[in-house]
Short mmCIF file of C-alpha atoms and ligand atoms in Angstrom, two decimals:
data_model
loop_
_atom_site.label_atom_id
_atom_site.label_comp_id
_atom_site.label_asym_id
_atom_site.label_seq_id
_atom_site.Cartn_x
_atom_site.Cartn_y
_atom_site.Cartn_z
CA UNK A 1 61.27 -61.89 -193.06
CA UNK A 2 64.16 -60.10 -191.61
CA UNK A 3 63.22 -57.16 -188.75
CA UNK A 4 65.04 -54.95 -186.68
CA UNK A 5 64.85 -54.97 -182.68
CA UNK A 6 65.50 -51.56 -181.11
CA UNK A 7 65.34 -50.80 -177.25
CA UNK A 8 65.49 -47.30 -175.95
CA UNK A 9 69.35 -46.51 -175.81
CA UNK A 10 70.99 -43.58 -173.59
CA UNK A 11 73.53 -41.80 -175.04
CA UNK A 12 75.70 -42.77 -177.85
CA UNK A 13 79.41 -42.26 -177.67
CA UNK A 14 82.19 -44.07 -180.49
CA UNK A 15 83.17 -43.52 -184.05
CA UNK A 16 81.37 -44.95 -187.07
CA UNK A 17 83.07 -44.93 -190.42
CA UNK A 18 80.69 -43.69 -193.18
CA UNK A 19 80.60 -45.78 -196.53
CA UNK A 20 80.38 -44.27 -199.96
CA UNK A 21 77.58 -42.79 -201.56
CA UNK A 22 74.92 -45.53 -202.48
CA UNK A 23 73.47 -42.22 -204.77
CA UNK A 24 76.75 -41.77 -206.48
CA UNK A 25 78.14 -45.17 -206.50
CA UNK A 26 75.43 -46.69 -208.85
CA UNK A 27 75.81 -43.99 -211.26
CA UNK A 28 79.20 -44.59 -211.57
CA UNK A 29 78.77 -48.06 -212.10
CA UNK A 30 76.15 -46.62 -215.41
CA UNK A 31 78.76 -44.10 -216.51
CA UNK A 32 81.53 -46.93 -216.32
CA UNK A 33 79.65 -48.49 -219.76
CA UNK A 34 81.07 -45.54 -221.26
CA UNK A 35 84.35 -47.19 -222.06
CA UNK A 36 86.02 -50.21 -222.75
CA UNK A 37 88.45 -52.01 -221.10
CA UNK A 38 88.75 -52.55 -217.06
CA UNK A 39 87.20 -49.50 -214.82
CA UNK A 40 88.10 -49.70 -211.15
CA UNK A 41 85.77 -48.15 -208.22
CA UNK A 42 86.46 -47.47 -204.14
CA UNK A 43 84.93 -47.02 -201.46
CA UNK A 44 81.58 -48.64 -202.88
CA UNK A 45 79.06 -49.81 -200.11
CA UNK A 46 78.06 -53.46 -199.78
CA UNK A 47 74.31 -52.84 -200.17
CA UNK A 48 71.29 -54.21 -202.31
CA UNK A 49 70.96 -51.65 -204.74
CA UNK A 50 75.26 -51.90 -205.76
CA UNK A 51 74.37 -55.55 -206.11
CA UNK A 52 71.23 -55.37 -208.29
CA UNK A 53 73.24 -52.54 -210.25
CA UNK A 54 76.10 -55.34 -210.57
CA UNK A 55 73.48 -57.84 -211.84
CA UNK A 56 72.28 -55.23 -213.99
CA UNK A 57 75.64 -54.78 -215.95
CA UNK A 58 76.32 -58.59 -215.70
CA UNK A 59 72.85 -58.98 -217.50
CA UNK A 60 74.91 -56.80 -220.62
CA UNK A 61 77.80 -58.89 -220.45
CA UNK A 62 80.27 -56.91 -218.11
CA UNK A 63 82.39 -58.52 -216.25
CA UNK A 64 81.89 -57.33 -212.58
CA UNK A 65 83.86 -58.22 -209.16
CA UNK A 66 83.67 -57.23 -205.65
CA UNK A 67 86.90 -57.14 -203.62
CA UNK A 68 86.31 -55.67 -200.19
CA UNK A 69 84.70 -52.31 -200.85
CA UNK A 70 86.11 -52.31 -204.55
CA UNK A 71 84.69 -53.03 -207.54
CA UNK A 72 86.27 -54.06 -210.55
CA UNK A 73 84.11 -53.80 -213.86
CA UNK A 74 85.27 -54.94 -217.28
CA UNK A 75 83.45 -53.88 -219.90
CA UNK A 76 84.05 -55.79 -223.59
CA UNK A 77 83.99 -54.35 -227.11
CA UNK A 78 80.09 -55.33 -227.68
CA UNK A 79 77.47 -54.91 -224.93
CA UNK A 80 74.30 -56.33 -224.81
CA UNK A 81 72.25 -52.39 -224.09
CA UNK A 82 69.14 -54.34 -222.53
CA UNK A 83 67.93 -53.24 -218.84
CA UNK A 84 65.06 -55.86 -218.38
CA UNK A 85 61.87 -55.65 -216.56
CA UNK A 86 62.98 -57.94 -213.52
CA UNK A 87 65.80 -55.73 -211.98
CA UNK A 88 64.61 -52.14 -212.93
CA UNK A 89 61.18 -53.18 -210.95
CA UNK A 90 63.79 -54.26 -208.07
CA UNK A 91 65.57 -50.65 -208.51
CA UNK A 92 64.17 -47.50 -210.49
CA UNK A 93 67.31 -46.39 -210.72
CA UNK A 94 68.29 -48.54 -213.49
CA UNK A 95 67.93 -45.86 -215.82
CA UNK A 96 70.98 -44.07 -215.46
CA UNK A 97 72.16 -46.86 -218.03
CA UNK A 98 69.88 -45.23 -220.82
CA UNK A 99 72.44 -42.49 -221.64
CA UNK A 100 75.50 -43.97 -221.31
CA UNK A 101 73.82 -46.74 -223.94
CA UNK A 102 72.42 -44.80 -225.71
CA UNK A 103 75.90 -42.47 -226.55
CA UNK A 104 77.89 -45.59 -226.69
CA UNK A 105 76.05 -48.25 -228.55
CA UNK A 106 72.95 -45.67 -230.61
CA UNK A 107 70.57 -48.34 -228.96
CA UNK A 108 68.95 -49.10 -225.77
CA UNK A 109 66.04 -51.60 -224.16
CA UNK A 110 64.99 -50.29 -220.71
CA UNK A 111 62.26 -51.53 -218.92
CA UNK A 112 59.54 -48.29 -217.57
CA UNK A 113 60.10 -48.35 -213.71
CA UNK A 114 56.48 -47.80 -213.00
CA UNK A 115 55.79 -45.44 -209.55
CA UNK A 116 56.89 -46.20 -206.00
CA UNK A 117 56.40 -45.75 -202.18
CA UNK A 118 56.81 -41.94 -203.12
CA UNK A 119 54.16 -41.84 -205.67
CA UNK A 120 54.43 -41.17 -209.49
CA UNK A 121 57.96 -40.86 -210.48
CA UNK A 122 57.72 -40.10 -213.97
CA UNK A 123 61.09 -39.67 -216.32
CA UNK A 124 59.26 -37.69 -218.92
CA UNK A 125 62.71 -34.95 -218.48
CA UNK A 126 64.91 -38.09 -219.05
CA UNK A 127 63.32 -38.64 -222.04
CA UNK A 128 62.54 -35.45 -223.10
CA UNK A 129 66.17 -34.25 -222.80
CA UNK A 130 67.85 -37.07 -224.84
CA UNK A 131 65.42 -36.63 -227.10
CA UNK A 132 66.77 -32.86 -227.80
CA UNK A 133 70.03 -34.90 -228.24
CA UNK A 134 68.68 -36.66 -231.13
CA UNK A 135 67.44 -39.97 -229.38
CA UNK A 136 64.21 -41.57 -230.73
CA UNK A 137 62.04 -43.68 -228.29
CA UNK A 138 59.23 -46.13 -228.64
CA UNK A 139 57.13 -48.08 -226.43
CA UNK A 140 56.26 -51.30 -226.30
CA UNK A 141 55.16 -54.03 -223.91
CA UNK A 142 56.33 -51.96 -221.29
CA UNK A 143 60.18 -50.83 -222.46
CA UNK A 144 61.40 -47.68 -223.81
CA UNK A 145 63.54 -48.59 -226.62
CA UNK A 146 65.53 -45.71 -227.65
CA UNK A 147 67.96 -45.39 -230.76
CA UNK A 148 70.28 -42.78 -231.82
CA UNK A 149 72.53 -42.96 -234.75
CA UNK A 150 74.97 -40.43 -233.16
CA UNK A 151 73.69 -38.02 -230.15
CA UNK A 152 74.25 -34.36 -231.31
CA UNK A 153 74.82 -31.38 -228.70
CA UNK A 154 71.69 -29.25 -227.49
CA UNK A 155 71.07 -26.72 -225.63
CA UNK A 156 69.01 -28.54 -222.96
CA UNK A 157 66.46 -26.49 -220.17
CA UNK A 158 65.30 -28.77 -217.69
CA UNK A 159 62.31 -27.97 -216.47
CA UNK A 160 63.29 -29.06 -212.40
CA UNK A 161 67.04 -29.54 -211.59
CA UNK A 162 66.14 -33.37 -211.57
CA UNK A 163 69.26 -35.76 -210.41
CA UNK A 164 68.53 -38.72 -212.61
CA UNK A 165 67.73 -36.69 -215.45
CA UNK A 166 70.69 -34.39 -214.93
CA UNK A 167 72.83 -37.57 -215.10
CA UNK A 168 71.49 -39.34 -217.79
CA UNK A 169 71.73 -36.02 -219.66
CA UNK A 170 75.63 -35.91 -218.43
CA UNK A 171 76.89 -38.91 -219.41
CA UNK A 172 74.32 -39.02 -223.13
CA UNK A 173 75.95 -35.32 -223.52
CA UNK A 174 80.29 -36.82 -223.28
CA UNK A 175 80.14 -38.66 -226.46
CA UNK A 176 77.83 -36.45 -228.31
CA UNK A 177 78.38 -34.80 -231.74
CA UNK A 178 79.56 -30.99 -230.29
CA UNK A 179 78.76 -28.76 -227.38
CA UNK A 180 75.58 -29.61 -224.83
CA UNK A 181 74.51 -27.55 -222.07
CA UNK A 182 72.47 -28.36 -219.26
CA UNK A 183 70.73 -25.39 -217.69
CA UNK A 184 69.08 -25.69 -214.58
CA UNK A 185 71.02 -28.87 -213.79
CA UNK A 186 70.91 -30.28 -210.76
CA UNK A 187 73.72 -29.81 -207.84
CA UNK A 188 73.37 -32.75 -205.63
CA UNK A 189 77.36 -33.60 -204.38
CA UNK A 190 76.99 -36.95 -206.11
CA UNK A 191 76.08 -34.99 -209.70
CA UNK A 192 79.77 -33.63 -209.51
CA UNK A 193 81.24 -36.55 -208.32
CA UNK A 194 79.89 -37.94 -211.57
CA UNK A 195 80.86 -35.18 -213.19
CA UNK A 196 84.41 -35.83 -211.98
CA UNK A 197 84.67 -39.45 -212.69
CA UNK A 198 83.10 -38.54 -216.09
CA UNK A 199 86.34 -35.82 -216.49
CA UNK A 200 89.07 -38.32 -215.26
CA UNK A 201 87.45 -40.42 -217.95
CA UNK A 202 88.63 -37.71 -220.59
CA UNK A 203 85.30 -35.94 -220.82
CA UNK A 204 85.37 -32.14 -221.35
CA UNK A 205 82.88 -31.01 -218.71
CA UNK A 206 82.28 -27.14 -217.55
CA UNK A 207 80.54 -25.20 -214.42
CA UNK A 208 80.85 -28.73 -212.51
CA UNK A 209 79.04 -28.41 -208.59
CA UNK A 210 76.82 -25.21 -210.58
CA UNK A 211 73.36 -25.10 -212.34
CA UNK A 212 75.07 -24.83 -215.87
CA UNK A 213 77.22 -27.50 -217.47
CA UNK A 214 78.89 -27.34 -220.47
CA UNK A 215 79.64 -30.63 -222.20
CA UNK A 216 81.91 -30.60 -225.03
CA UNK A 217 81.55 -34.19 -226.54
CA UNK A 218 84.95 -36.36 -227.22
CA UNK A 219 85.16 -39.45 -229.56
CA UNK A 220 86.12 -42.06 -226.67
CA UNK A 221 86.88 -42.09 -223.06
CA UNK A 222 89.11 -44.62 -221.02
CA UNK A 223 88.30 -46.46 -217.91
CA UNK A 224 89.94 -45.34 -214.63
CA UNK A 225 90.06 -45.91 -210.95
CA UNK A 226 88.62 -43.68 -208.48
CA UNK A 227 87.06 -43.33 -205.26
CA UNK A 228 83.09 -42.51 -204.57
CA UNK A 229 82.68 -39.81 -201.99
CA UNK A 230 81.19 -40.68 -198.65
CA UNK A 231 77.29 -40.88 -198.21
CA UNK A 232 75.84 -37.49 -197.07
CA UNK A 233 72.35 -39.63 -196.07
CA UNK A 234 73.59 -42.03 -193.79
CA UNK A 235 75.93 -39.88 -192.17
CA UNK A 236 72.48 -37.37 -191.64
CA UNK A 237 71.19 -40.90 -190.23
CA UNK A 238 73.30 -41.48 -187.77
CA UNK A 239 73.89 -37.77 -186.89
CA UNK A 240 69.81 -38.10 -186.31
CA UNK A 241 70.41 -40.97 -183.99
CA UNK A 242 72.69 -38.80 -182.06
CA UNK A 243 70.32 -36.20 -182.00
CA UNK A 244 67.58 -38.44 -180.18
CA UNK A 245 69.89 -40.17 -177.60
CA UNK A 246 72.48 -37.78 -176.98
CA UNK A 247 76.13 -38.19 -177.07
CA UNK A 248 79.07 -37.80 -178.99
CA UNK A 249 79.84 -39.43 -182.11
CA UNK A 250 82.49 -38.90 -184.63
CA UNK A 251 81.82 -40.24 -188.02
CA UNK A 252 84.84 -40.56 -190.09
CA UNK A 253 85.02 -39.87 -193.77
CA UNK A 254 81.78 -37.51 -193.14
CA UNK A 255 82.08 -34.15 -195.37
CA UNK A 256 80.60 -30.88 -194.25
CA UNK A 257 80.54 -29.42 -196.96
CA UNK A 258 78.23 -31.65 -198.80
CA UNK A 259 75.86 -31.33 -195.66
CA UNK A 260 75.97 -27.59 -195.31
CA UNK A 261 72.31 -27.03 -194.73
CA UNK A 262 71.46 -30.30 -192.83
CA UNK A 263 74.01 -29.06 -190.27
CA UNK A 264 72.60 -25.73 -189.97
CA UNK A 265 69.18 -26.87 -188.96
CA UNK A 266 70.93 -29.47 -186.94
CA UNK A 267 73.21 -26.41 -185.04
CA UNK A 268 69.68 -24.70 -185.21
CA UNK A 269 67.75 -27.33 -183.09
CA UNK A 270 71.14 -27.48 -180.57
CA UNK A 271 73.69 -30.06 -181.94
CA UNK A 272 77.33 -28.59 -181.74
CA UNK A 273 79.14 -30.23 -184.35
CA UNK A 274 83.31 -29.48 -185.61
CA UNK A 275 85.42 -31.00 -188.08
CA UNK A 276 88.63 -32.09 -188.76
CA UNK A 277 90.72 -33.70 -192.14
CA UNK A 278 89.28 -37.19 -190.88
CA UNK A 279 85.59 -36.22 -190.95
CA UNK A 280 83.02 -34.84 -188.25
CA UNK A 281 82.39 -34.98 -184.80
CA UNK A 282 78.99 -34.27 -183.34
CA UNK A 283 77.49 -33.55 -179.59
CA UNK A 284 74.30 -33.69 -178.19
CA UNK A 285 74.25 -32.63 -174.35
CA UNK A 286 70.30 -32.06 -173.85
CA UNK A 287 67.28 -32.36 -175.35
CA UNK A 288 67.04 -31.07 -179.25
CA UNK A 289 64.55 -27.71 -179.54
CA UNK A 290 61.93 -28.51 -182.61
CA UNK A 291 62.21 -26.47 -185.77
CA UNK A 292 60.76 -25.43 -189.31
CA UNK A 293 61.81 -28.12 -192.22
CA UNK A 294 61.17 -27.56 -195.90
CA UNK A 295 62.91 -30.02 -198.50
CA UNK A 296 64.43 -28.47 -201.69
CA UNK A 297 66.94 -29.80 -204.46
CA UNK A 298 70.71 -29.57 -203.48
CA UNK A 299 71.46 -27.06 -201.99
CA UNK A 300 68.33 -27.12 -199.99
CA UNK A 301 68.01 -29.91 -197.46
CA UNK A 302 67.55 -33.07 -198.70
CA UNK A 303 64.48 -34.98 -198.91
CA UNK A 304 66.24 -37.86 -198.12
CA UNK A 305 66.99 -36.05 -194.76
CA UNK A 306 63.73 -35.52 -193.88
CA UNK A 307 62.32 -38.86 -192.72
CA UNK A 308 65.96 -38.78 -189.82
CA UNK A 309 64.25 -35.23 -189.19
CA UNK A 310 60.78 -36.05 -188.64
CA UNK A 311 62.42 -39.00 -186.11
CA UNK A 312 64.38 -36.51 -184.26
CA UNK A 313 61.63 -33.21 -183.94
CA UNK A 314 59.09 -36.34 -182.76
CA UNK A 315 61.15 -36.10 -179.64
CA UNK A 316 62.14 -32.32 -179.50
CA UNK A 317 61.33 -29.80 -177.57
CA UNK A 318 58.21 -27.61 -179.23
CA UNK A 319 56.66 -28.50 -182.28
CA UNK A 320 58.34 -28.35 -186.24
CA UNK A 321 56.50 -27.59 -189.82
CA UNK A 322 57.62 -30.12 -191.96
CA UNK A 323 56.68 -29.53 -195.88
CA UNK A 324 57.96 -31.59 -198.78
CA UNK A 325 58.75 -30.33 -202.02
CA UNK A 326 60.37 -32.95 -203.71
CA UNK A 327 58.02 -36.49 -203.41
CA UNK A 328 54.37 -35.56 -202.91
CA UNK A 329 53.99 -39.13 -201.43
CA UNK A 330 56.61 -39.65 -198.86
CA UNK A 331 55.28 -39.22 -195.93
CA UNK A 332 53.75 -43.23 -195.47
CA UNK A 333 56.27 -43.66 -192.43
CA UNK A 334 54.63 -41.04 -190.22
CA UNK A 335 51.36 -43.44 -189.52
CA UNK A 336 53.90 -46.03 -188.10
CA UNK A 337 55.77 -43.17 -185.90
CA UNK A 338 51.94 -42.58 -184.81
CA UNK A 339 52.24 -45.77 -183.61
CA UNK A 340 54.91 -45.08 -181.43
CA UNK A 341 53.01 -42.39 -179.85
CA UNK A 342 54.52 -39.49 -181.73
CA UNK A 343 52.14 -36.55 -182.40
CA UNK A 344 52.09 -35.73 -186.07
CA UNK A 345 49.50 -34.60 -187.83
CA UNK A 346 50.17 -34.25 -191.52
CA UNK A 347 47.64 -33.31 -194.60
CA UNK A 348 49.44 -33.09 -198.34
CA UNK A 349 52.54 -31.57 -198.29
CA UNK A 350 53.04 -30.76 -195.22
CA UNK A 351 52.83 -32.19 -190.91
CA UNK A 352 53.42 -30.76 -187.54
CA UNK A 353 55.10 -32.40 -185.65
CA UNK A 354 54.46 -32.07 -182.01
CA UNK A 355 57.79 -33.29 -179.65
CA UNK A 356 56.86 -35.42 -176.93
CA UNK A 357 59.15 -36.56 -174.01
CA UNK A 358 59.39 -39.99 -175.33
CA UNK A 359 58.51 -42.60 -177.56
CA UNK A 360 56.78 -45.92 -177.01
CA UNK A 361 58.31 -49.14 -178.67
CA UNK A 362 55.61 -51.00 -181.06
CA UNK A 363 55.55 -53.33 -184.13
CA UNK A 364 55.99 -51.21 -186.94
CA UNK A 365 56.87 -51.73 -190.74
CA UNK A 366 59.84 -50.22 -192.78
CA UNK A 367 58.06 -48.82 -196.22
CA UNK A 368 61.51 -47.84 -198.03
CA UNK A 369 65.40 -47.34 -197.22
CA UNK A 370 65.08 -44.02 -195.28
CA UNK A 371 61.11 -44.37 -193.82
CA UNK A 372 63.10 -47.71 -192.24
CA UNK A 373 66.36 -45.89 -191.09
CA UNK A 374 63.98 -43.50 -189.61
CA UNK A 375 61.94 -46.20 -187.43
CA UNK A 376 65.50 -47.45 -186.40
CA UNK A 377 65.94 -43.62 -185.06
CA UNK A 378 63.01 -43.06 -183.70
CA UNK A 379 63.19 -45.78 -182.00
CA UNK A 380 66.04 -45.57 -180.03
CA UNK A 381 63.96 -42.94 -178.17
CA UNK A 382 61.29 -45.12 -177.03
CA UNK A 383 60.57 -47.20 -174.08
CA UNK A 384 60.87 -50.57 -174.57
CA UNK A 385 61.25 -52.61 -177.52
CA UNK A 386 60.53 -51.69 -181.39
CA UNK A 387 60.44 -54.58 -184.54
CA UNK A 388 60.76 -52.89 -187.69
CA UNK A 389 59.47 -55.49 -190.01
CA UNK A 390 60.71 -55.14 -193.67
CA UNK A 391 64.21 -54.61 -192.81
CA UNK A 392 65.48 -55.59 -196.35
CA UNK A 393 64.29 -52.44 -197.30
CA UNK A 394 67.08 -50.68 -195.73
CA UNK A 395 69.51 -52.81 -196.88
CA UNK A 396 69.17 -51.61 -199.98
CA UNK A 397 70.86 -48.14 -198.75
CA UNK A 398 73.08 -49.13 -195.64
CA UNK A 399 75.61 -51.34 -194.89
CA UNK A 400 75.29 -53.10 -191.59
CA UNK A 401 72.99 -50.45 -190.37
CA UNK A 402 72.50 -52.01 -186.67
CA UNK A 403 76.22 -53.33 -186.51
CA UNK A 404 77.57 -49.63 -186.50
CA UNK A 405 74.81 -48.04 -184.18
CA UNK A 406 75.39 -51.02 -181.57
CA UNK A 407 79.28 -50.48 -182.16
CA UNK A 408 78.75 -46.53 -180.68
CA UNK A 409 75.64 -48.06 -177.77
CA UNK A 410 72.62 -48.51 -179.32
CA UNK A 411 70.92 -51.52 -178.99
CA UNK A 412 70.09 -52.68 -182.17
CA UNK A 413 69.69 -55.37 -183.25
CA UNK A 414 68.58 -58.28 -186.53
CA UNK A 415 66.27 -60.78 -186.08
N1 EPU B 501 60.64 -35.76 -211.92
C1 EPU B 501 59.78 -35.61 -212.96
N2 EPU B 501 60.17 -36.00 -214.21
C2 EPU B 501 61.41 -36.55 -214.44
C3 EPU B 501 62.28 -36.71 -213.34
C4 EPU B 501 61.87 -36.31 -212.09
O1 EPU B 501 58.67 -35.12 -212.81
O2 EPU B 501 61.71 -36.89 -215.58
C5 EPU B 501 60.24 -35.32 -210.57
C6 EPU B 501 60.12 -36.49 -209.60
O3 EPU B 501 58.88 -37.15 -209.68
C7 EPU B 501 60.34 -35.81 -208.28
C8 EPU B 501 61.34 -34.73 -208.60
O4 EPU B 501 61.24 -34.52 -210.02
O5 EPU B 501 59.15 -35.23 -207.84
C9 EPU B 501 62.78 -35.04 -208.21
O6 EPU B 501 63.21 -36.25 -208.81
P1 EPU B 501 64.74 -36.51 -209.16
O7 EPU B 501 64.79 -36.91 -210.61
O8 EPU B 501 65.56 -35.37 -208.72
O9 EPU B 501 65.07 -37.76 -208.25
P2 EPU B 501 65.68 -39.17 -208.66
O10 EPU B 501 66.83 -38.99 -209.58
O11 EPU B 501 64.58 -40.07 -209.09
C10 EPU B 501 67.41 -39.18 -206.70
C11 EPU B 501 67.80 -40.10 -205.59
C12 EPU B 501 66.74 -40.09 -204.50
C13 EPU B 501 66.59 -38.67 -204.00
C14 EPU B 501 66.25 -37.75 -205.18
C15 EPU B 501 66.13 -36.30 -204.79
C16 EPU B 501 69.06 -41.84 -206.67
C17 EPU B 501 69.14 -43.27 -207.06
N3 EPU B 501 67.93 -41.46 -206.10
O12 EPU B 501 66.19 -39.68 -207.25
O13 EPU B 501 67.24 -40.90 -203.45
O14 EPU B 501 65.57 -38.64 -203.04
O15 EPU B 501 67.25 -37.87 -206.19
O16 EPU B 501 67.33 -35.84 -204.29
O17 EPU B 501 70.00 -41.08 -206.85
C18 EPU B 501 67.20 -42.70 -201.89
O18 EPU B 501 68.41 -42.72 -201.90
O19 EPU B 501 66.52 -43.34 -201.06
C19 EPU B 501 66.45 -41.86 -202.84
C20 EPU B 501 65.18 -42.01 -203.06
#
């Protein structure tokens, strides 16, 4: 069982390079079984979830092959359009492969994911959506299997601007039968990056990075290279880490202006941050003052953010209102920040989070990627030692998480 060892660190001064977006990344990897022939993807992060995702395609009978932080995938004539049981359990978001299957091949086995640390995560939109396309599902010993003779364009209204059912929606909608549209789409940076890949692949795709899009279906699209765009989450991680020992960090390949709000509340709380064409530099010169936090869909703060949040306001000045809108259920991480002595007291929804001077190191268990990444922050601002036990949990989402916060002072380590 692997586990992180943190000690208190003072301030944190270097450069870390960000890696590409684990969010984006994987649905390229789907959308890339929308064409034949050799597809070719940068910048993609050596982490769990890529390597359950390459399994995942392997499992169909692409070819797949990691060189550095490129991946080469080769996808033949006839595909195999099964997504079993024993990697979508290992990674819910497996189903981004249901629309690209089910526009490419009329036919797709996908196992139900089942709920998660956050709760019930249902994908009745998902379904509902390519449905209105023309898909037909049934159930049975626990897979959807879906068919569709040929999708056929729809005016589509989802009900939440969800991101997985936004993309499965996207890349069902390129080879449809005529025009789709997508209102109320969601507008997460990795949606368009999709979207973009998608377009470069000879889809026709409108209002790209808005709450509309247009899809007018083609016949066929061709593989391509291109390059995933840098992860907005772990760049909010280690900006968090900065926040709670102080510092100056520059994190190359960072992009402001796919962390617009996260780096208003950050400004907000006292971080002075600038940027330049290589990516962001960040300063923390005293202690952060707390603040409000309420999680809403791109362009809102991220959820994802919120767990690096909750780490730093445990040590700010004042007390923050944290309320989640997204995942009634994430909030498991806060009873193990308890631990550390943090005051939180949280019912529902919603926890206040009172900042005290410090932290105090203690055994403490990593429930998912970003509850983990959050322990790591928090406990850089702790006396003495922390062991995050479950480590392999954040794996799945970083790559050599404790490698690039010892490389700027943190001591961090894997046991
Ligand atoms: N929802 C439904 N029905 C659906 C789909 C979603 O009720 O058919 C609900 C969900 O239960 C949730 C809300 O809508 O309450 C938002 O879910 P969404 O579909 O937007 O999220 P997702 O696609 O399942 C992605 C990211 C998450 C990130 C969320 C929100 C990936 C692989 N996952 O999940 O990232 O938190 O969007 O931005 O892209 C992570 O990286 O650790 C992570 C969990």
């Amino acid at each position: 069982m692997e586990k992180f060892l943190v000690q208190g660190s003072g301030p944190l001064n270097g450069e870390i390079r960000i890696g590409g977006a684990k969010n984006s990344a994987l649905k390229l990897m789907a959308a890339s079984l929308l064409a034949e022939g050799s597809t070719s993807l940068n910048n993609v992060p050596e982490i769990t979830d890529v390597a359950i995702m390459m399994e995942l395609l392997e499992a169909m009978g692409v070819r797949v092959q990691r060189v550095g932080q490129r991946i080469e995938i080769d996808v033949p004539d006839e595909i195999e359009p099964v997504a079993p049981y024993s990697l979508v359990e290992r990674m819910r978001a497996s189903i981004v492969v249901l629309g690209p299957l089910l526009s490419r091949i009329g036919r797709a086995k996908v196992a139900l994911p089942g709920g998660d640390d956050f709760g019930s995560r249902p994908i009745d939109m998902h379904l509902q959506g390519l449905e209105q396309l023309g898909a037909e599902f049934s159930y049975e010993h626990g897979d959807i299997n879906g068919r569709a003779d040929q999708l056929v364009g729809a005016e589509v209204f989802l009900e939440f601007p969800s991101v997985g059912a936004t993309e499965n929606l996207l890349m069902a909608a390129v080879l449809a039968d005529g025009t789709t549209v997508i209102e109320n789409a969601a507008r997460e940076p990795e949606i368009s990056d999709l979207a973009n890949f998608l377009s470069k692949m000879g889809a026709v795709i409108e209002g790209i990075g808005t709450s509309r899009l247009t899809i007018e279906g083609v016949p066929a699209l061709h593989p391509v290279s291109y390059e995933v765009i840098p992860d907005r989450i772990e760049a909010a991680t280690y900006l968090a880490a900065l926040g709670v020992c102080g510092g100056e960090l520059r994190l190359i390949g960072a992009r402001s202006d796919h962390m617009e709000m996260l780096l208003r509340k950050l400004e907000e709380m006292g971080m002075e941050w600038s940027e330049d064409e290589d990516g962001l530099t960040a300063r923390v010169l005293e202690r952060l003052q707390s603040v409000d936090v309420s999680t809403l869909p791109y362009p809102g703060l991220a959820t994802d953010y919120k767990p690096f949040l909750v780490a730093a306001l445990c040590v700010s000045q004042g007390a923050g209102m944290v309320t989640e809108n997204i995942f009634a259920g994430r909030f498991r991480y806060i009873d193990e920040l308890v631990r550390m002595g943090a005051e939180i007291r949280a019912e529902g929804r919603h926890a206040v989070v009172r900042g005290v001077k410090r932290l105090s190191g203690a055994p403490v268990r990593a429930h998912d990627i970003r509850a983990g990444a959050a322990l790591v922050v928090a406990a850089l601002a702790a006396d003495g030692e922390t062991v995050i036990s479950d480590a392999h949990h954040v794996d799945r989402g970083y790559e050599d998480l404790a490698g690039k916060l010892s490389s700027v002072g943190a001591q961090v380590t894997r046991i």
